[in-house]
PDB file of C-alpha atoms and ligand atoms in Angstrom:
ATOM      1  CA  MET X   1      16.635 -46.651  22.976  1.00  0.00           C
ATOM      2  CA  ASN X   2      17.325 -45.245  26.423  1.00  0.00           C
ATOM      3  CA  SER X   3      19.158 -42.018  26.314  1.00  0.00           C
ATOM      4  CA  ILE X   4      17.675 -40.554  23.188  1.00  0.00           C
ATOM      5  CA  VAL X   5      14.087 -40.462  21.842  1.00  0.00           C
ATOM      6  CA  LEU X   6      13.404 -40.853  18.259  1.00  0.00           C
ATOM      7  CA  THR X   7       9.957 -39.556  16.918  1.00  0.00           C
ATOM      8  CA  HIS X   8       8.645 -39.283  13.396  1.00  0.00           C
ATOM      9  CA  HIS X   9       6.439 -36.367  12.374  1.00  0.00           C
ATOM     10  CA  SER X  10       4.704 -35.706   9.179  1.00  0.00           C
ATOM     11  CA  ASP X  11       7.594 -34.362   7.386  1.00  0.00           C
ATOM     12  CA  TYR X  12      10.603 -34.692   9.792  1.00  0.00           C
ATOM     13  CA  SER X  13      12.280 -36.918  12.336  1.00  0.00           C
ATOM     14  CA  LEU X  14      13.219 -35.612  15.612  1.00  0.00           C
ATOM     15  CA  ILE X  15      15.904 -36.855  17.930  1.00  0.00           C
ATOM     16  CA  THR X  16      15.581 -35.729  21.553  1.00  0.00           C
ATOM     17  CA  ILE X  17      18.698 -36.272  23.677  1.00  0.00           C
ATOM     18  CA  ASN X  18      16.952 -37.487  26.887  1.00  0.00           C
ATOM     19  CA  ARG X  19      19.314 -37.126  29.897  1.00  0.00           C
ATOM     20  CA  PRO X  20      17.910 -33.968  31.487  1.00  0.00           C
ATOM     21  CA  GLN X  21      19.261 -34.884  34.928  1.00  0.00           C
ATOM     22  CA  ALA X  22      22.901 -34.652  33.635  1.00  0.00           C
ATOM     23  CA  LEU X  23      22.030 -31.643  31.101  1.00  0.00           C
ATOM     24  CA  ASN X  24      21.836 -34.137  28.228  1.00  0.00           C
ATOM     25  CA  ALA X  25      25.706 -34.802  28.405  1.00  0.00           C
ATOM     26  CA  LEU X  26      26.797 -36.936  25.665  1.00  0.00           C
ATOM     27  CA  ASN X  27      27.816 -40.253  27.291  1.00  0.00           C
ATOM     28  CA  ALA X  28      28.731 -43.575  25.334  1.00  0.00           C
ATOM     29  CA  GLU X  29      25.149 -44.616  25.305  1.00  0.00           C
ATOM     30  CA  VAL X  30      24.084 -41.404  23.624  1.00  0.00           C
ATOM     31  CA  PHE X  31      26.825 -42.018  21.066  1.00  0.00           C
ATOM     32  CA  SER X  32      25.665 -45.590  20.232  1.00  0.00           C
ATOM     33  CA  GLU X  33      22.071 -44.551  19.853  1.00  0.00           C
ATOM     34  CA  LEU X  34      22.922 -41.682  17.602  1.00  0.00           C
ATOM     35  CA  ASP X  35      25.175 -44.022  15.622  1.00  0.00           C
ATOM     36  CA  SER X  36      22.498 -46.409  14.998  1.00  0.00           C
ATOM     37  CA  VAL X  37      19.899 -43.742  13.860  1.00  0.00           C
ATOM     38  CA  PHE X  38      22.494 -42.096  11.521  1.00  0.00           C
ATOM     39  CA  SER X  39      23.396 -45.562  10.115  1.00  0.00           C
ATOM     40  CA  GLY X  40      19.773 -46.656   9.562  1.00  0.00           C
ATOM     41  CA  PRO X  41      17.226 -45.572   7.305  1.00  0.00           C
ATOM     42  CA  LEU X  42      14.579 -43.082   8.279  1.00  0.00           C
ATOM     43  CA  PRO X  43      11.025 -42.942   6.998  1.00  0.00           C
ATOM     44  CA  GLU X  44      10.687 -41.928   3.322  1.00  0.00           C
ATOM     45  CA  THR X  45       8.370 -39.080   4.444  1.00  0.00           C
ATOM     46  CA  SER X  46      11.077 -37.581   6.658  1.00  0.00           C
ATOM     47  CA  ARG X  47      12.708 -34.683   4.761  1.00  0.00           C
ATOM     48  CA  LEU X  48      14.577 -33.297   7.819  1.00  0.00           C
ATOM     49  CA  LEU X  49      16.377 -34.648  10.794  1.00  0.00           C
ATOM     50  CA  VAL X  50      16.232 -32.394  13.831  1.00  0.00           C
ATOM     51  CA  ILE X  51      18.238 -32.824  16.943  1.00  0.00           C
ATOM     52  CA  THR X  52      17.172 -31.075  20.385  1.00  0.00           C
ATOM     53  CA  GLY X  53      17.738 -31.697  24.138  1.00  0.00           C
ATOM     54  CA  SER X  54      15.033 -32.519  26.698  1.00  0.00           C
ATOM     55  CA  GLY X  55      14.012 -30.283  29.440  1.00  0.00           C
ATOM     56  CA  GLU X  56      14.402 -26.337  29.798  1.00  0.00           C
ATOM     57  CA  LYS X  57      18.015 -25.965  30.532  1.00  0.00           C
ATOM     58  CA  ALA X  58      20.267 -27.628  27.841  1.00  0.00           C
ATOM     59  CA  PHE X  59      20.612 -28.780  24.367  1.00  0.00           C
ATOM     60  CA  ALA X  60      23.642 -30.767  25.699  1.00  0.00           C
ATOM     61  CA  ALA X  61      26.300 -29.555  28.334  1.00  0.00           C
ATOM     62  CA  GLY X  62      29.115 -31.427  26.646  1.00  0.00           C
ATOM     63  CA  ALA X  63      30.595 -34.763  26.726  1.00  0.00           C
ATOM     64  CA  ASP X  64      29.874 -36.575  29.898  1.00  0.00           C
ATOM     65  CA  ILE X  65      32.703 -35.595  32.059  1.00  0.00           C
ATOM     66  CA  THR X  66      32.172 -38.411  34.525  1.00  0.00           C
ATOM     67  CA  GLU X  67      33.558 -40.863  31.696  1.00  0.00           C
ATOM     68  CA  PHE X  68      36.864 -39.164  31.418  1.00  0.00           C
ATOM     69  CA  SER X  69      38.412 -39.990  34.911  1.00  0.00           C
ATOM     70  CA  ASP X  70      39.598 -43.446  34.006  1.00  0.00           C
ATOM     71  CA  LEU X  71      40.558 -43.035  30.334  1.00  0.00           C
ATOM     72  CA  SER X  72      44.172 -43.484  29.176  1.00  0.00           C
ATOM     73  CA  GLY X  73      45.598 -41.155  26.491  1.00  0.00           C
ATOM     74  CA  PRO X  74      45.214 -43.628  23.692  1.00  0.00           C
ATOM     75  CA  ALA X  75      41.555 -44.461  24.802  1.00  0.00           C
ATOM     76  CA  ALA X  76      40.893 -40.773  24.961  1.00  0.00           C
ATOM     77  CA  ARG X  77      42.092 -40.446  21.297  1.00  0.00           C
ATOM     78  CA  GLU X  78      39.687 -43.359  20.315  1.00  0.00           C
ATOM     79  CA  LEU X  79      36.913 -41.378  22.054  1.00  0.00           C
ATOM     80  CA  SER X  80      37.512 -38.366  20.049  1.00  0.00           C
ATOM     81  CA  ARG X  81      37.764 -40.220  16.699  1.00  0.00           C
ATOM     82  CA  ARG X  82      34.752 -42.327  17.322  1.00  0.00           C
ATOM     83  CA  GLY X  83      32.686 -39.270  18.226  1.00  0.00           C
ATOM     84  CA  GLN X  84      34.030 -37.462  14.984  1.00  0.00           C
ATOM     85  CA  ILE X  85      33.174 -40.370  12.699  1.00  0.00           C
ATOM     86  CA  ILE X  86      29.575 -40.409  14.086  1.00  0.00           C
ATOM     87  CA  PHE X  87      29.216 -36.700  13.775  1.00  0.00           C
ATOM     88  CA  ASP X  88      30.477 -37.105  10.250  1.00  0.00           C
ATOM     89  CA  LYS X  89      27.863 -39.613   9.410  1.00  0.00           C
ATOM     90  CA  LEU X  90      25.406 -36.890  10.762  1.00  0.00           C
ATOM     91  CA  SER X  91      26.848 -34.088   8.573  1.00  0.00           C
ATOM     92  CA  THR X  92      26.842 -36.208   5.229  1.00  0.00           C
ATOM     93  CA  LEU X  93      23.161 -37.669   5.505  1.00  0.00           C
ATOM     94  CA  SER X  94      21.140 -37.178   2.316  1.00  0.00           C
ATOM     95  CA  ILE X  95      18.567 -35.154   4.149  1.00  0.00           C
ATOM     96  CA  PRO X  96      19.313 -31.775   5.843  1.00  0.00           C
ATOM     97  CA  THR X  97      19.914 -31.831   9.484  1.00  0.00           C
ATOM     98  CA  LEU X  98      18.926 -29.091  12.053  1.00  0.00           C
ATOM     99  CA  ALA X  99      19.887 -28.393  15.781  1.00  0.00           C
ATOM    100  CA  LEU X 100      17.281 -26.709  17.662  1.00  0.00           C
ATOM    101  CA  VAL X 101      19.326 -25.284  20.434  1.00  0.00           C
ATOM    102  CA  HIS X 102      17.728 -24.203  23.696  1.00  0.00           C
ATOM    103  CA  GLY X 103      19.781 -23.444  26.892  1.00  0.00           C
ATOM    104  CA  TYR X 104      23.414 -24.756  27.007  1.00  0.00           C
ATOM    105  CA  ALA X 105      25.276 -26.124  24.051  1.00  0.00           C
ATOM    106  CA  LEU X 106      28.639 -26.697  25.314  1.00  0.00           C
ATOM    107  CA  GLY X 107      31.670 -28.588  24.395  1.00  0.00           C
ATOM    108  CA  GLY X 108      30.787 -31.793  22.650  1.00  0.00           C
ATOM    109  CA  GLY X 109      27.102 -30.529  22.732  1.00  0.00           C
ATOM    110  CA  LEU X 110      27.973 -27.531  20.718  1.00  0.00           C
ATOM    111  CA  GLU X 111      30.152 -29.853  18.325  1.00  0.00           C
ATOM    112  CA  LEU X 112      26.971 -31.993  17.843  1.00  0.00           C
ATOM    113  CA  ALA X 113      25.263 -28.975  16.819  1.00  0.00           C
ATOM    114  CA  LEU X 114      28.028 -27.700  14.554  1.00  0.00           C
ATOM    115  CA  ALA X 115      27.862 -31.129  12.818  1.00  0.00           C
ATOM    116  CA  CYS X 116      24.335 -30.233  11.938  1.00  0.00           C
ATOM    117  CA  GLN X 117      23.847 -28.271   8.799  1.00  0.00           C
ATOM    118  CA  ILE X 118      21.445 -25.549  10.306  1.00  0.00           C
ATOM    119  CA  ARG X 119      21.399 -24.160  13.731  1.00  0.00           C
ATOM    120  CA  VAL X 120      18.136 -22.545  15.039  1.00  0.00           C
ATOM    121  CA  VAL X 121      18.417 -21.101  18.499  1.00  0.00           C
ATOM    122  CA  THR X 122      16.113 -19.837  21.017  1.00  0.00           C
ATOM    123  CA  LYS X 123      16.744 -16.673  22.880  1.00  0.00           C
ATOM    124  CA  LYS X 124      18.095 -18.621  25.861  1.00  0.00           C
ATOM    125  CA  ALA X 125      20.694 -20.538  23.850  1.00  0.00           C
ATOM    126  CA  VAL X 126      24.271 -20.357  25.648  1.00  0.00           C
ATOM    127  CA  MET X 127      26.890 -21.631  23.231  1.00  0.00           C
ATOM    128  CA  GLY X 128      30.500 -22.283  23.919  1.00  0.00           C
ATOM    129  CA  LEU X 129      33.549 -24.497  23.996  1.00  0.00           C
ATOM    130  CA  PRO X 130      34.707 -24.611  27.665  1.00  0.00           C
ATOM    131  CA  GLU X 131      37.113 -27.546  27.271  1.00  0.00           C
ATOM    132  CA  LEU X 132      39.995 -25.358  28.045  1.00  0.00           C
ATOM    133  CA  ASN X 133      38.645 -24.912  31.580  1.00  0.00           C
ATOM    134  CA  LEU X 134      39.500 -28.805  32.055  1.00  0.00           C
ATOM    135  CA  ALA X 135      42.850 -28.367  30.356  1.00  0.00           C
ATOM    136  CA  LEU X 136      41.347 -30.125  27.380  1.00  0.00           C
ATOM    137  CA  ILE X 137      40.603 -29.186  23.885  1.00  0.00           C
ATOM    138  CA  PRO X 138      37.534 -29.709  21.643  1.00  0.00           C
ATOM    139  CA  GLY X 139      37.633 -33.311  20.385  1.00  0.00           C
ATOM    140  CA  TYR X 140      34.405 -33.888  18.443  1.00  0.00           C
ATOM    141  CA  GLY X 141      35.328 -31.582  15.467  1.00  0.00           C
ATOM    142  CA  GLY X 142      35.031 -28.271  17.244  1.00  0.00           C
ATOM    143  CA  THR X 143      38.543 -27.027  16.293  1.00  0.00           C
ATOM    144  CA  GLN X 144      37.698 -27.472  12.656  1.00  0.00           C
ATOM    145  CA  ARG X 145      33.961 -26.697  12.245  1.00  0.00           C
ATOM    146  CA  MET X 146      34.084 -23.598  14.631  1.00  0.00           C
ATOM    147  CA  ALA X 147      36.848 -21.987  12.532  1.00  0.00           C
ATOM    148  CA  SER X 148      35.271 -22.677   9.130  1.00  0.00           C
ATOM    149  CA  LEU X 149      31.966 -21.028  10.495  1.00  0.00           C
ATOM    150  CA  ILE X 150      33.111 -18.145  12.373  1.00  0.00           C
ATOM    151  CA  GLY X 151      36.726 -17.681  11.008  1.00  0.00           C
ATOM    152  CA  LYS X 152      40.067 -18.559  12.548  1.00  0.00           C
ATOM    153  CA  GLY X 153      40.458 -15.473  14.637  1.00  0.00           C
ATOM    154  CA  LYS X 154      37.179 -15.621  16.542  1.00  0.00           C
ATOM    155  CA  ALA X 155      37.327 -19.566  16.838  1.00  0.00           C
ATOM    156  CA  ILE X 156      40.744 -19.085  18.531  1.00  0.00           C
ATOM    157  CA  TYR X 157      39.406 -16.244  20.692  1.00  0.00           C
ATOM    158  CA  TYR X 158      36.286 -18.144  21.888  1.00  0.00           C
ATOM    159  CA  THR X 159      38.056 -21.491  22.339  1.00  0.00           C
ATOM    160  CA  LEU X 160      41.075 -20.090  24.285  1.00  0.00           C
ATOM    161  CA  THR X 161      38.872 -17.969  26.411  1.00  0.00           C
ATOM    162  CA  SER X 162      36.045 -20.585  26.982  1.00  0.00           C
ATOM    163  CA  GLU X 163      33.684 -17.516  26.716  1.00  0.00           C
ATOM    164  CA  ASN X 164      30.173 -18.344  25.969  1.00  0.00           C
ATOM    165  CA  MET X 165      27.936 -16.711  23.144  1.00  0.00           C
ATOM    166  CA  ASP X 166      24.485 -15.787  23.738  1.00  0.00           C
ATOM    167  CA  ALA X 167      21.990 -16.334  20.943  1.00  0.00           C
ATOM    168  CA  GLU X 168      22.317 -12.894  19.289  1.00  0.00           C
ATOM    169  CA  THR X 169      26.109 -13.005  19.314  1.00  0.00           C
ATOM    170  CA  ALA X 170      26.048 -16.536  17.838  1.00  0.00           C
ATOM    171  CA  VAL X 171      24.019 -15.367  15.001  1.00  0.00           C
ATOM    172  CA  GLN X 172      26.237 -12.214  14.478  1.00  0.00           C
ATOM    173  CA  ALA X 173      29.393 -14.404  14.497  1.00  0.00           C
ATOM    174  CA  GLY X 174      27.901 -17.036  12.018  1.00  0.00           C
ATOM    175  CA  LEU X 175      27.722 -19.770  14.699  1.00  0.00           C
ATOM    176  CA  ALA X 176      24.063 -20.035  14.683  1.00  0.00           C
ATOM    177  CA  ASP X 177      21.676 -19.340  11.590  1.00  0.00           C
ATOM    178  CA  PHE X 178      18.206 -18.306  12.971  1.00  0.00           C
ATOM    179  CA  VAL X 179      17.108 -16.998  16.308  1.00  0.00           C
ATOM    180  CA  VAL X 180      13.573 -17.919  17.646  1.00  0.00           C
ATOM    181  CA  GLU X 181      11.800 -16.691  20.634  1.00  0.00           C
ATOM    182  CA  ASP X 182      11.518 -20.094  22.458  1.00  0.00           C
ATOM    183  CA  GLN X 183      11.208 -23.911  21.901  1.00  0.00           C
ATOM    184  CA  ASP X 184       7.583 -23.576  20.652  1.00  0.00           C
ATOM    185  CA  ALA X 185       8.670 -21.048  18.019  1.00  0.00           C
ATOM    186  CA  GLY X 186      11.554 -23.418  17.070  1.00  0.00           C
ATOM    187  CA  VAL X 187       9.103 -26.211  16.380  1.00  0.00           C
ATOM    188  CA  ALA X 188       7.024 -23.818  14.210  1.00  0.00           C
ATOM    189  CA  PHE X 189      10.040 -23.004  12.142  1.00  0.00           C
ATOM    190  CA  ILE X 190      10.866 -26.611  11.834  1.00  0.00           C
ATOM    191  CA  GLU X 191       7.427 -27.618  10.750  1.00  0.00           C
ATOM    192  CA  LYS X 192       7.338 -24.858   8.084  1.00  0.00           C
ATOM    193  CA  PHE X 193      10.851 -25.689   6.887  1.00  0.00           C
ATOM    194  CA  ALA X 194      10.064 -29.604   6.455  1.00  0.00           C
ATOM    195  CA  LYS X 195       6.663 -28.660   4.851  1.00  0.00           C
ATOM    196  CA  LYS X 196       8.539 -26.690   2.034  1.00  0.00           C
ATOM    197  CA  LEU X 197      11.051 -29.440   1.554  1.00  0.00           C
ATOM    198  CA  SER X 198       8.259 -32.062   1.181  1.00  0.00           C
ATOM    199  CA  PHE X 199       7.290 -30.234  -2.150  1.00  0.00           C
ATOM    200  CA  LYS X 200      10.739 -30.929  -3.514  1.00  0.00           C
ATOM    201  CA  SER X 201      12.494 -33.840  -5.164  1.00  0.00           C
ATOM    202  CA  ALA X 202      14.297 -35.725  -2.464  1.00  0.00           C
ATOM    203  CA  VAL X 203      16.866 -36.500  -5.042  1.00  0.00           C
ATOM    204  CA  SER X 204      17.767 -32.943  -5.928  1.00  0.00           C
ATOM    205  CA  ILE X 205      17.748 -32.124  -2.082  1.00  0.00           C
ATOM    206  CA  GLY X 206      20.410 -34.951  -1.613  1.00  0.00           C
ATOM    207  CA  LEU X 207      22.347 -33.720  -4.665  1.00  0.00           C
ATOM    208  CA  ALA X 208      22.401 -30.008  -3.567  1.00  0.00           C
ATOM    209  CA  LEU X 209      23.479 -30.985   0.067  1.00  0.00           C
ATOM    210  CA  SER X 210      26.165 -33.099  -1.027  1.00  0.00           C
ATOM    211  CA  ALA X 211      27.605 -30.276  -3.315  1.00  0.00           C
ATOM    212  CA  ILE X 212      27.242 -27.612  -0.632  1.00  0.00           C
ATOM    213  CA  GLU X 213      28.947 -30.019   1.892  1.00  0.00           C
ATOM    214  CA  GLN X 214      32.085 -29.620  -0.518  1.00  0.00           C
ATOM    215  CA  SER X 215      31.893 -25.866  -0.707  1.00  0.00           C
ATOM    216  CA  GLY X 216      35.410 -24.316   0.029  1.00  0.00           C
ATOM    217  CA  THR X 217      37.189 -27.515  -0.927  1.00  0.00           C
ATOM    218  CA  ALA X 218      39.273 -28.007  -3.938  1.00  0.00           C
ATOM    219  CA  GLY X 219      36.667 -30.392  -5.694  1.00  0.00           C
ATOM    220  CA  GLY X 220      33.722 -28.324  -4.722  1.00  0.00           C
ATOM    221  CA  PHE X 221      32.945 -26.872  -8.200  1.00  0.00           C
ATOM    222  CA  GLU X 222      33.600 -30.099  -9.999  1.00  0.00           C
ATOM    223  CA  LYS X 223      31.082 -31.869  -7.516  1.00  0.00           C
ATOM    224  CA  GLU X 224      28.530 -29.201  -8.391  1.00  0.00           C
ATOM    225  CA  SER X 225      28.810 -30.030 -12.158  1.00  0.00           C
ATOM    226  CA  ASP X 226      28.857 -33.768 -11.329  1.00  0.00           C
ATOM    227  CA  ASN X 227      25.619 -33.476  -9.128  1.00  0.00           C
ATOM    228  CA  PHE X 228      24.037 -31.116 -11.802  1.00  0.00           C
ATOM    229  CA  GLN X 229      24.264 -34.064 -14.449  1.00  0.00           C
ATOM    230  CA  LYS X 230      22.858 -36.405 -11.892  1.00  0.00           C
ATOM    231  CA  ALA X 231      19.949 -34.258 -11.225  1.00  0.00           C
ATOM    232  CA  PHE X 232      19.618 -33.624 -15.135  1.00  0.00           C
ATOM    233  CA  GLU X 233      19.271 -37.348 -15.697  1.00  0.00           C
ATOM    234  CA  THR X 234      16.343 -37.849 -13.167  1.00  0.00           C
ATOM    235  CA  GLU X 235      12.707 -38.548 -14.056  1.00  0.00           C
ATOM    236  CA  ASP X 236      11.881 -35.743 -11.335  1.00  0.00           C
ATOM    237  CA  MET X 237      13.761 -33.176 -13.569  1.00  0.00           C
ATOM    238  CA  LYS X 238      11.729 -34.189 -16.647  1.00  0.00           C
ATOM    239  CA  GLU X 239       8.586 -33.812 -14.270  1.00  0.00           C
ATOM    240  CA  GLY X 240       9.748 -30.312 -12.996  1.00  0.00           C
ATOM    241  CA  VAL X 241      10.599 -28.866 -16.307  1.00  0.00           C
ATOM    242  CA  GLY X 242       7.522 -30.315 -17.802  1.00  0.00           C
ATOM    243  CA  ALA X 243       5.332 -29.121 -15.224  1.00  0.00           C
ATOM    244  CA  PHE X 244       6.725 -25.477 -15.669  1.00  0.00           C
ATOM    245  CA  LEU X 245       6.116 -25.540 -19.336  1.00  0.00           C
ATOM    246  CA  GLU X 246       2.509 -26.871 -19.012  1.00  0.00           C
ATOM    247  CA  LYS X 247       1.932 -24.351 -16.223  1.00  0.00           C
ATOM    248  CA  ARG X 248       0.950 -26.947 -13.486  1.00  0.00           C
ATOM    249  CA  LYS X 249       2.314 -28.029 -10.242  1.00  0.00           C
ATOM    250  CA  PRO X 250       5.049 -30.888 -10.498  1.00  0.00           C
ATOM    251  CA  VAL X 251       4.461 -34.258  -8.908  1.00  0.00           C
ATOM    252  CA  PHE X 252       7.822 -35.767  -7.924  1.00  0.00           C
ATOM    253  CA  LYS X 253       8.458 -39.462  -7.514  1.00  0.00           C
ATOM    254  CA  HIS X 254      11.893 -39.072  -5.945  1.00  0.00           C
ATOM    255  CA  ARG X 255      13.897 -40.713  -8.597  1.00  0.00           C
TER     256      ARG X 255
HETATM  257  C1  HXC F   1      28.571 -34.868  33.136  1.00  0.00           C
HETATM  258  C2  HXC F   1      27.235 -32.967  33.694  1.00  0.00           C
HETATM  259  C3  HXC F   1      27.961 -32.298  32.600  1.00  0.00           C
HETATM  260  C4  HXC F   1      28.863 -32.916  31.753  1.00  0.00           C
HETATM  261  C5  HXC F   1      26.389 -30.936  33.618  1.00  0.00           C
HETATM  262  N1  HXC F   1      26.335 -32.153  34.348  1.00  0.00           N
HETATM  263  N2  HXC F   1      27.283 -30.920  32.622  1.00  0.00           N
HETATM  264  N3  HXC F   1      27.497 -34.212  33.837  1.00  0.00           N
HETATM  265  N4  HXC F   1      29.118 -34.219  32.098  1.00  0.00           N
HETATM  266  N5  HXC F   1      29.259 -32.470  30.590  1.00  0.00           N
HETATM  267  C6  HXC F   1      25.624 -32.628  35.426  1.00  0.00           C
HETATM  268  C7  HXC F   1      26.125 -31.847  36.820  1.00  0.00           C
HETATM  269  O1  HXC F   1      27.247 -32.590  37.445  1.00  0.00           O
HETATM  270  C8  HXC F   1      24.856 -31.937  37.666  1.00  0.00           C
HETATM  271  O2  HXC F   1      24.824 -33.344  38.134  1.00  0.00           O
HETATM  272  C9  HXC F   1      23.794 -31.752  36.666  1.00  0.00           C
HETATM  273  O3  HXC F   1      24.282 -32.005  35.265  1.00  0.00           O
HETATM  274  C10 HXC F   1      23.235 -30.335  36.668  1.00  0.00           C
HETATM  275  O4  HXC F   1      24.400 -29.462  36.474  1.00  0.00           O
HETATM  276  P1  HXC F   1      24.763 -28.229  37.318  1.00  0.00           P
HETATM  277  O5  HXC F   1      26.365 -28.041  37.259  1.00  0.00           O
HETATM  278  O6  HXC F   1      24.297 -28.585  38.779  1.00  0.00           O
HETATM  279  O7  HXC F   1      23.857 -27.141  36.783  1.00  0.00           O
HETATM  280  P2  HXC F   1      24.241 -25.461  36.792  1.00  0.00           P
HETATM  281  O8  HXC F   1      24.796 -25.093  38.124  1.00  0.00           O
HETATM  282  O9  HXC F   1      23.130 -24.893  36.372  1.00  0.00           O
HETATM  283  O10 HXC F   1      25.375 -25.293  35.704  1.00  0.00           O
HETATM  284  C11 HXC F   1      25.298 -25.665  34.228  1.00  0.00           C
HETATM  285  C12 HXC F   1      26.600 -25.782  33.689  1.00  0.00           C
HETATM  286  C13 HXC F   1      27.543 -26.750  34.245  1.00  0.00           C
HETATM  287  C14 HXC F   1      27.266 -24.291  33.586  1.00  0.00           C
HETATM  288  C15 HXC F   1      26.326 -26.092  31.976  1.00  0.00           C
HETATM  289  O11 HXC F   1      26.899 -27.834  34.426  1.00  0.00           O
HETATM  290  C16 HXC F   1      28.791 -27.011  33.616  1.00  0.00           C
HETATM  291  O12 HXC F   1      29.675 -26.275  33.476  1.00  0.00           O
HETATM  292  N6  HXC F   1      28.922 -28.197  33.021  1.00  0.00           N
HETATM  293  C17 HXC F   1      30.094 -28.690  32.362  1.00  0.00           C
HETATM  294  C18 HXC F   1      30.105 -28.049  31.133  1.00  0.00           C
HETATM  295  C19 HXC F   1      31.495 -28.508  30.200  1.00  0.00           C
HETATM  296  O13 HXC F   1      32.562 -28.172  30.764  1.00  0.00           O
HETATM  297  N7  HXC F   1      31.272 -29.118  29.106  1.00  0.00           N
HETATM  298  C20 HXC F   1      32.374 -29.702  28.342  1.00  0.00           C
HETATM  299  C21 HXC F   1      32.897 -31.015  28.653  1.00  0.00           C
HETATM  300  S1  HXC F   1      34.060 -31.599  27.784  1.00  0.00           S
HETATM  301  P3  HXC F   1      24.319 -33.530  39.606  1.00  0.00           P
HETATM  302  O14 HXC F   1      24.342 -35.054  39.723  1.00  0.00           O
HETATM  303  O15 HXC F   1      25.434 -32.890  40.555  1.00  0.00           O
HETATM  304  O16 HXC F   1      23.131 -33.024  39.720  1.00  0.00           O
HETATM  305  C22 HXC F   1      33.703 -31.952  26.326  1.00  0.00           C
HETATM  306  C23 HXC F   1      34.650 -32.448  25.435  1.00  0.00           C
HETATM  307  C24 HXC F   1      34.270 -33.000  24.108  1.00  0.00           C
HETATM  308  O17 HXC F   1      32.692 -31.799  25.932  1.00  0.00           O
HETATM  309  C25 HXC F   1      35.301 -33.831  23.397  1.00  0.00           C
HETATM  310  C26 HXC F   1      35.523 -35.149  23.720  1.00  0.00           C
HETATM  311  C27 HXC F   1      36.467 -36.035  22.938  1.00  0.00           C
END
């Protein structure tokens, strides 16, 4: 891999977009490499997939604008669809996904963060959808995910004005979930979170995630009951309940 770096830590895996000279702009190579990570298995010990950007300045400053100049209209549509499909893979993984945002998360970069389930931002985060400055619109899911996170009215305001949000505004609006002081504090947050996940059954984590992913949809409650049954039928559930009754810590086998 050339444009992203994938590292595995004790309880989580970390993708670092590695194009600091272009503020980690998402080019075709970044997308192919992300696709291969989202399509392949991660180590069994990874309970969380984290995405961040290299350097001090940016998570990712958008799609790589230098790739736009020679695109036809239909090729632009294809670019948007391919990005959406890859980001959909990310948002439906069986482990939770977390964007650690420091500096700029703009346009496609913000859309990548929005496709993660949790956003942790440092105090220097700057988040926005500047596509309309280019007479474009968001194309990697931003028109859909932004509205479902912060409501239609605010999504329309921020998309049409291209105004950025700072960390505090983003948390208040619901665009970001947690603010940390700096990147080191972000890593400490991640390590603690992943450690907590390591004590749970990976099966129940996956079942909870896929039910929560359907929240707000017509089938959401049905999905919850389906997944409740699946959890109920696992060996881990017997261990969890048995351990509670026997007043000991459970040892899950993830099945
Ligand atoms: C390609 C980019 C880039 C981008 C920055 N760079 N953003 N290259 N695509 N999205 C490059 C610059 O050209 C420059 O390269 C280097 O990174 C440093 O950027 P500067 O502009 O010199 O830094 P600074 O003055 O600090 O300004 C930072 C910035 C600005 C405010 C973030 O770079 C900026 O406005 N970038 C574009 C943001 C944007 O419009 N994003 C949305 C893209 S459209 P050189 O070689 O000159 O050093 C999009 C659509 C998604 O995302 C949907 C598609 C289907």
